Tab-separated table of C-alpha atoms in Angstrom:
chain	number	residue	atom	x	y	z
A	1	MET	CA	10.093	70.041	-31.110
A	2	ILE	CA	10.529	73.160	-33.161
A	3	ALA	CA	12.584	75.932	-31.609
A	4	PRO	CA	12.558	78.592	-30.264
A	5	LEU	CA	11.454	76.674	-27.225
A	6	MET	CA	8.937	78.334	-24.994
A	7	VAL	CA	10.271	78.561	-21.476
A	8	SER	CA	8.729	79.979	-18.328
A	9	GLN	CA	9.960	83.316	-17.002
A	10	GLY	CA	11.901	81.723	-14.139
A	11	VAL	CA	13.677	79.254	-16.420
A	12	GLY	CA	14.270	82.062	-18.907
A	13	LEU	CA	16.011	84.194	-16.292
A	14	LEU	CA	18.142	81.269	-15.127
A	15	LEU	CA	19.127	80.641	-18.742
A	16	ALA	CA	19.892	84.355	-19.117
A	17	VAL	CA	22.475	84.092	-16.341
A	18	ILE	CA	23.965	80.827	-17.664
A	19	LEU	CA	24.162	82.036	-21.275
A	20	GLY	CA	25.508	85.360	-20.002
A	21	ILE	CA	28.285	83.531	-18.131
A	22	PHE	CA	29.418	81.860	-21.356
A	23	PHE	CA	29.070	85.179	-23.206
A	24	GLY	CA	31.322	86.901	-20.658
A	25	LEU	CA	33.792	84.033	-20.484
A	26	PHE	CA	34.372	83.991	-24.239
A	27	LEU	CA	34.485	87.802	-24.488
A	28	GLU	CA	37.131	87.979	-21.773
A	29	ARG	CA	39.155	84.991	-23.061
A	30	GLY	CA	39.078	86.479	-26.546
A	31	GLY	CA	40.654	89.627	-25.123
A	32	LEU	CA	37.633	91.850	-25.722
A	33	GLY	CA	37.631	93.189	-22.161
A	34	ASN	CA	41.001	94.765	-22.936
A	35	PRO	CA	40.690	98.249	-24.466
A	36	HIS	CA	44.171	97.989	-26.054
A	37	LYS	CA	42.883	95.138	-28.215
A	38	LEU	CA	40.351	97.533	-29.665
A	39	THR	CA	42.701	100.418	-30.331
A	40	GLY	CA	45.047	97.795	-31.821
A	41	VAL	CA	42.560	97.376	-34.658
A	42	PHE	CA	42.833	101.047	-35.556
A	43	TYR	CA	46.639	100.996	-35.335
A	44	LEU	CA	46.520	97.842	-37.503
A	45	THR	CA	48.565	95.875	-34.971
A	46	ASP	CA	46.027	93.569	-33.328
A	47	PHE	CA	42.925	92.198	-35.003
A	48	ALA	CA	41.595	89.991	-32.204
A	49	VAL	CA	38.319	91.928	-31.952
A	50	PRO	CA	37.118	91.556	-35.572
A	51	LYS	CA	38.397	87.960	-35.640
A	52	VAL	CA	36.280	87.044	-32.611
A	53	MET	CA	33.241	88.916	-33.955
A	54	PHE	CA	33.384	87.482	-37.461
A	55	THR	CA	34.049	83.940	-36.274
A	56	ALA	CA	31.078	84.174	-33.907
A	57	ILE	CA	28.796	85.569	-36.624
A	58	ILE	CA	29.775	82.836	-39.095
A	59	VAL	CA	29.310	80.026	-36.570
A	60	ALA	CA	25.949	81.318	-35.337
A	61	ALA	CA	24.639	82.221	-38.816
A	62	SER	CA	25.568	78.844	-40.293
A	63	GLY	CA	23.985	77.065	-37.334
A	64	LEU	CA	20.801	79.110	-37.489
A	65	TYR	CA	20.146	78.607	-41.179
A	66	LEU	CA	21.140	74.939	-40.987
A	67	LEU	CA	18.691	74.345	-38.130
A	68	SER	CA	16.064	76.261	-40.081
A	69	ASP	CA	16.619	74.118	-43.216
A	70	LEU	CA	16.377	70.978	-41.088
A	71	LYS	CA	13.014	72.273	-39.810
A	72	LEU	CA	14.353	72.317	-36.262
A	73	LEU	CA	14.030	76.068	-35.905
A	74	ASP	CA	11.218	78.356	-36.999
A	75	MET	CA	12.959	81.523	-38.178
A	76	SER	CA	9.653	83.384	-38.434
A	77	ARG	CA	9.266	83.208	-34.646
A	78	ILE	CA	12.672	84.689	-33.932
A	79	TRP	CA	12.946	88.300	-32.883
A	80	ILE	CA	15.033	90.118	-35.471
A	81	VAL	CA	16.140	93.660	-34.704
A	82	PRO	CA	14.043	95.821	-37.024
A	83	THR	CA	15.840	97.935	-39.564
A	84	TYR	CA	15.521	101.735	-39.467
A	85	PHE	CA	17.971	102.640	-42.163
A	86	TRP	CA	19.206	106.166	-41.435
A	87	PRO	CA	18.951	106.076	-37.629
A	88	GLN	CA	21.063	102.924	-37.664
A	89	ILE	CA	23.596	104.376	-40.078
A	90	ALA	CA	23.920	107.448	-37.834
A	91	GLY	CA	23.840	105.377	-34.658
A	92	GLY	CA	26.501	103.034	-35.987
A	93	ALA	CA	28.775	105.956	-36.887
A	94	ILE	CA	28.438	107.698	-33.506
A	95	PHE	CA	28.833	104.334	-31.791
A	96	GLY	CA	32.059	103.643	-33.680
A	97	LEU	CA	33.442	106.967	-32.527
A	98	GLY	CA	32.531	106.275	-28.890
A	99	PHE	CA	33.950	102.758	-29.207
A	100	LEU	CA	37.264	104.147	-30.490
A	101	ILE	CA	37.507	106.928	-27.906
A	102	SER	CA	36.614	104.775	-24.888
A	103	GLY	CA	38.037	101.424	-25.959
A	104	TYR	CA	34.873	99.565	-25.004
A	105	CYS	CA	31.347	98.739	-26.086
A	106	PRO	CA	28.596	98.070	-23.513
A	107	GLY	CA	29.275	94.325	-23.261
A	108	THR	CA	33.062	94.559	-23.208
A	109	ALA	CA	32.941	97.361	-20.610
A	110	VAL	CA	31.255	94.915	-18.232
A	111	ALA	CA	33.916	92.327	-19.123
A	112	GLY	CA	36.609	94.988	-18.595
A	113	LEU	CA	35.276	95.854	-15.155
A	114	ALA	CA	35.168	92.137	-14.298
A	115	SER	CA	38.907	91.930	-15.050
A	116	GLY	CA	39.523	94.794	-12.604
A	117	ARG	CA	39.515	97.776	-14.952
A	118	LEU	CA	38.159	100.854	-13.208
A	119	ASP	CA	38.229	102.879	-16.434
A	120	ALA	CA	35.538	100.487	-17.698
A	121	LEU	CA	33.368	101.536	-14.754
A	122	VAL	CA	33.724	105.165	-15.882
A	123	VAL	CA	32.677	104.119	-19.398
A	124	MET	CA	29.656	102.286	-17.954
A	125	THR	CA	28.633	105.423	-16.067
A	126	GLY	CA	28.997	107.340	-19.326
A	127	ILE	CA	26.781	104.840	-21.153
A	128	GLY	CA	24.104	105.367	-18.518
A	129	ALA	CA	24.475	109.133	-18.913
A	130	GLY	CA	24.258	108.788	-22.698
A	131	SER	CA	21.027	106.815	-22.336
A	132	LEU	CA	19.665	109.638	-20.215
A	133	VAL	CA	20.735	112.196	-22.825
A	134	PHE	CA	18.845	110.141	-25.399
A	135	ALA	CA	15.730	109.945	-23.220
A	136	ILE	CA	15.834	113.728	-22.667
A	137	SER	CA	16.277	114.500	-26.346
A	138	TYR	CA	13.794	111.819	-27.447
A	139	PRO	CA	10.858	114.227	-28.022
A	140	TYR	CA	13.050	116.241	-30.433
A	141	ILE	CA	14.546	113.314	-32.351
A	142	GLU	CA	11.598	110.937	-32.290
A	143	GLY	CA	10.837	111.731	-35.934
A	144	PHE	CA	14.328	110.762	-37.041
A	145	TYR	CA	14.411	107.771	-34.659
A	146	SER	CA	11.327	106.295	-36.323
A	147	SER	CA	12.261	107.242	-39.890
A	148	THR	CA	13.008	104.853	-42.784
A	149	PRO	CA	11.509	101.754	-41.125
A	150	MET	CA	12.072	98.528	-43.037
A	151	GLY	CA	10.918	95.970	-40.456
A	152	GLY	CA	12.821	92.879	-39.344
A	153	ILE	CA	14.254	92.330	-42.789
A	154	THR	CA	17.210	90.041	-43.550
A	155	LEU	CA	19.769	90.236	-46.340
A	156	PRO	CA	18.465	87.110	-48.157
A	157	GLU	CA	14.963	88.680	-48.161
A	158	LEU	CA	16.263	92.066	-49.265
A	159	PHE	CA	18.201	90.712	-52.234
A	160	GLY	CA	15.804	87.846	-52.963
A	161	LEU	CA	18.661	85.359	-52.714
A	162	ASN	CA	18.934	81.964	-51.085
A	163	HIS	CA	20.484	82.317	-47.627
A	164	TRP	CA	23.382	79.994	-48.493
A	165	ILE	CA	24.383	82.305	-51.331
A	166	VAL	CA	24.430	85.252	-48.925
A	167	LEU	CA	26.358	83.114	-46.432
A	168	GLY	CA	28.796	82.238	-49.208
A	169	PHE	CA	29.535	85.949	-49.622
A	170	VAL	CA	29.958	86.270	-45.849
A	171	TYR	CA	32.404	83.315	-45.809
A	172	ALA	CA	34.382	84.824	-48.669
A	173	LEU	CA	34.464	88.224	-46.963
A	174	ALA	CA	35.600	86.655	-43.698
A	175	ALA	CA	38.250	84.514	-45.390
A	176	GLY	CA	39.646	87.567	-47.165
A	177	MET	CA	39.644	89.611	-43.972
A	178	PHE	CA	41.243	86.872	-41.874
A	179	TYR	CA	43.950	86.409	-44.494
A	180	LEU	CA	44.776	90.118	-44.626
A	181	MET	CA	44.689	90.439	-40.825
A	182	GLU	CA	47.052	87.503	-40.319
A	183	ARG	CA	49.439	88.906	-42.917
A	184	TYR	CA	49.342	92.340	-41.334
A	185	GLU	CA	49.969	91.074	-37.824
A	186	LYS	CA	52.996	89.083	-38.977
A	187	ARG	CA	54.822	92.055	-40.433
A	188	PRO	CA	57.799	93.226	-38.367
A	189	LEU	CA	56.483	95.430	-35.602
A	190	LYS	CA	57.655	98.950	-35.151
A	191	LYS	CA	57.671	100.181	-31.584
A	192	ILE	CA	54.826	102.592	-31.100
B	1	MET	CA	50.997	83.768	-14.626
B	2	VAL	CA	51.492	85.589	-17.854
B	3	LYS	CA	49.375	88.692	-18.109
B	4	ASN	CA	47.047	89.073	-21.095
B	5	HIS	CA	47.440	85.438	-22.062
B	6	PHE	CA	44.278	85.136	-24.087
B	7	TRP	CA	42.861	82.318	-26.159
B	8	SER	CA	43.083	82.314	-29.905
B	9	PRO	CA	40.430	84.752	-31.175
B	10	TYR	CA	39.081	82.006	-33.440
B	11	VAL	CA	38.514	79.703	-30.463
B	12	ALA	CA	36.852	82.485	-28.434
B	13	GLY	CA	34.772	83.399	-31.502
B	14	LEU	CA	33.667	79.772	-31.910
B	15	GLY	CA	32.559	79.686	-28.265
B	16	LEU	CA	30.802	83.030	-28.581
B	17	GLY	CA	29.057	81.926	-31.784
B	18	LEU	CA	27.820	78.696	-30.172
B	19	THR	CA	26.578	80.691	-27.149
B	20	LEU	CA	24.689	83.023	-29.466
B	21	LEU	CA	23.268	80.102	-31.450
B	22	ALA	CA	22.082	78.414	-28.254
B	23	THR	CA	20.500	81.667	-27.069
B	24	ILE	CA	18.512	82.206	-30.260
B	25	TYR	CA	17.576	78.523	-30.450
B	26	ILE	CA	16.270	78.369	-26.901
B	27	VAL	CA	14.718	81.755	-26.168
B	28	GLY	CA	14.122	83.130	-29.663
B	29	TRP	CA	16.189	86.316	-29.440
B	30	GLY	CA	19.866	87.164	-29.434
B	31	LEU	CA	22.342	88.448	-26.877
B	32	GLY	CA	22.250	92.095	-25.808
B	33	ALA	CA	23.928	94.530	-23.469
B	34	SER	CA	23.161	98.207	-24.012
B	35	SER	CA	19.464	98.060	-23.097
B	36	ALA	CA	20.452	96.955	-19.577
B	37	PHE	CA	22.245	100.301	-19.128
B	38	SER	CA	19.261	102.254	-20.364
B	39	LEU	CA	16.930	100.234	-18.131
B	40	VAL	CA	19.025	100.746	-14.996
B	41	THR	CA	19.345	104.464	-15.769
B	42	GLY	CA	15.582	104.798	-16.222
B	43	VAL	CA	14.852	102.961	-12.982
B	44	GLY	CA	17.531	104.955	-11.149
B	45	ILE	CA	16.152	108.301	-12.339
B	46	ASN	CA	12.700	107.140	-11.281
B	47	LYS	CA	14.039	106.393	-7.784
B	48	LEU	CA	15.701	109.804	-7.508
B	49	ASN	CA	12.970	111.897	-9.045
B	50	PRO	CA	9.781	110.078	-10.070
B	51	ALA	CA	8.096	113.228	-11.396
B	52	TYR	CA	11.020	113.951	-13.727
B	53	ALA	CA	11.214	110.312	-14.868
B	54	LYS	CA	7.545	110.417	-15.738
B	55	ASN	CA	8.282	113.297	-18.086
B	56	LEU	CA	10.762	111.203	-20.039
B	57	GLU	CA	8.567	109.370	-22.482
B	58	TYR	CA	11.360	107.067	-23.646
B	59	PHE	CA	11.817	105.558	-20.176
B	60	SER	CA	8.101	104.738	-19.839
B	61	GLN	CA	8.762	101.416	-21.611
B	62	TYR	CA	10.643	100.342	-18.463
B	63	LEU	CA	8.617	102.130	-15.816
B	64	ASP	CA	5.159	101.117	-16.960
B	65	ILE	CA	5.767	97.490	-16.039
B	66	LYS	CA	5.500	96.091	-12.553
B	67	ALA	CA	9.005	94.730	-11.923
B	68	PRO	CA	11.290	96.370	-14.482
B	69	LEU	CA	14.467	94.855	-13.046
B	70	ILE	CA	13.212	91.294	-13.649
B	71	ASN	CA	14.569	91.670	-17.138
B	72	TRP	CA	16.178	89.085	-19.411
B	73	VAL	CA	19.018	91.261	-20.722
B	74	LEU	CA	19.823	92.581	-17.242
B	75	PHE	CA	20.172	89.023	-15.905
B	76	GLU	CA	22.236	88.102	-18.950
B	77	VAL	CA	24.585	91.041	-18.334
B	78	GLY	CA	24.883	89.899	-14.702
B	79	GLY	CA	25.974	86.517	-16.031
B	80	LEU	CA	28.357	88.258	-18.433
B	81	PHE	CA	30.079	89.890	-15.472
B	82	LEU	CA	30.437	86.566	-13.643
B	83	GLY	CA	31.699	84.766	-16.748
B	84	ALA	CA	34.245	87.469	-17.536
B	85	LEU	CA	35.379	87.498	-13.893
B	86	ALA	CA	35.876	83.728	-14.044
B	87	GLY	CA	37.772	84.086	-17.312
B	88	ALA	CA	40.018	86.829	-15.954
B	89	LEU	CA	40.776	84.871	-12.774
B	90	LEU	CA	41.453	81.612	-14.639
B	91	GLY	CA	43.661	83.363	-17.158
B	92	GLY	CA	45.619	85.208	-14.452
B	93	ASN	CA	44.428	88.406	-16.040
B	94	PHE	CA	42.614	89.946	-13.100
B	95	LYS	CA	44.216	93.102	-11.779
B	96	VAL	CA	42.623	96.237	-10.357
B	97	ARG	CA	43.902	99.038	-12.557
B	98	PHE	CA	42.967	102.194	-14.406
B	99	ASP	CA	43.707	101.196	-17.964
B	100	LYS	CA	44.864	103.818	-20.445
B	101	ALA	CA	47.240	104.348	-23.337
B	102	ARG	CA	50.844	104.459	-22.175
B	103	ASP	CA	51.425	108.191	-22.536
B	104	MET	CA	47.936	109.317	-21.634
B	105	LYS	CA	47.257	111.351	-18.508
B	106	SER	CA	44.723	109.909	-16.073
B	107	SER	CA	42.575	113.029	-16.352
B	108	THR	CA	42.508	112.633	-20.147
B	109	ARG	CA	41.517	108.988	-19.773
B	110	LEU	CA	38.720	109.966	-17.405
B	111	PHE	CA	37.459	112.314	-20.090
B	112	THR	CA	37.754	109.831	-22.996
B	113	ALA	CA	36.132	107.056	-20.946
B	114	PHE	CA	33.167	109.143	-19.851
B	115	GLY	CA	32.766	111.025	-23.145
B	116	GLY	CA	33.085	107.859	-25.219
B	117	GLY	CA	30.541	106.241	-22.913
B	118	ILE	CA	28.041	109.040	-23.508
B	119	LEU	CA	28.385	108.643	-27.283
B	120	ILE	CA	27.898	104.882	-26.928
B	121	GLY	CA	24.879	105.218	-24.647
B	122	PHE	CA	23.195	107.731	-26.944
B	123	SER	CA	23.950	105.983	-30.229
B	124	SER	CA	22.974	102.504	-29.076
B	125	ARG	CA	19.507	103.857	-28.217
B	126	LEU	CA	19.313	105.578	-31.614
B	127	ALA	CA	20.330	102.401	-33.437
B	128	ARG	CA	18.137	100.172	-31.230
B	129	GLY	CA	21.061	98.223	-29.843
B	130	CYS	CA	24.838	97.911	-29.692
B	131	THR	CA	27.601	95.615	-30.825
B	132	SER	CA	25.978	92.630	-29.091
B	133	GLY	CA	22.328	93.161	-29.898
B	134	VAL	CA	22.555	94.622	-33.383
B	135	ALA	CA	25.948	93.827	-34.904
B	136	LEU	CA	26.520	90.363	-33.417
B	137	SER	CA	22.993	88.969	-33.089
B	138	GLY	CA	21.675	90.803	-36.139
B	139	GLY	CA	24.781	89.912	-38.104
B	140	ALA	CA	24.259	86.239	-37.396
B	141	GLN	CA	20.624	86.385	-38.473
B	142	LEU	CA	21.858	88.079	-41.647
B	143	ALA	CA	19.546	90.930	-40.626
B	144	LEU	CA	19.926	94.146	-42.595
B	145	SER	CA	19.980	96.137	-39.333
B	146	GLY	CA	23.097	94.319	-38.125
B	147	TRP	CA	25.047	94.834	-41.315
B	148	ILE	CA	24.341	98.531	-41.777
B	149	PHE	CA	25.185	99.160	-38.123
B	150	GLY	CA	28.465	97.315	-38.577
B	151	LEU	CA	29.351	99.529	-41.529
């Protein structure tokens, strides 16, 4: 059978909880519920967060395109987050700032709260408030929000390259980053 | 037990990647988180002041459906909490605390946590997702959206 599999709503929700449990388990065990791991990236002392993220992206991307090549997965039926170029550039920049200031992103805040961190609960309240701010300002920024739409486009489509070539670049980028991060972490630590 | 005794990030990343792969393979979309916050906020505002909520066009995507809380991402985030709780308990890493930088005052931390949260909540709506939905899931699909967000 060709995936994505069609499941009923009830089964889908059960799977949501089960997949969510694994998601949370690996986030927490990777240290991503710990805000010091995040600030460690900016102080160049602890690179656990990008290591987890990049490893996950490589594993999932390789699996997806392999399954697609084997005709086990129909990529055209997968929901791909549509690209809106400038809103996502701006959103990514503001997000990075919030990430750095708070020490969490939405998913890791939930993981942080689950490990007993009350500051994560404050961040979660803030995220809710920020969503409300967005909803209130939506009529004024709707034009920008919907600007530069490019659809659910992927990098292989954009550059007209085979996906394994793009993946090759991703592997090389990851290998270079992992190498530099390991070297940096091994240098003698100064007390901050 | 030793506090903060985490797994190797490569092992955790492998597990996370396989979870993401399974999610896309089975249900046809990736993992998310931020939309659950927006959804709960929209529903909460609607409970407190339905007339005001009706004015907020952006929230109508949640309020126009019959049972907005029967939502895939919300259930997934519920699972995320349980999984992270299990991980923290197993790793001896569970401790009720107010986490902050060593020399930071608690009032400052309250401010950075809430203020940072507002920026995150706003920007993840603007970008149509957060680290999980756009950067992680989109990144794995080699979607352009994921890679420009990550930049």
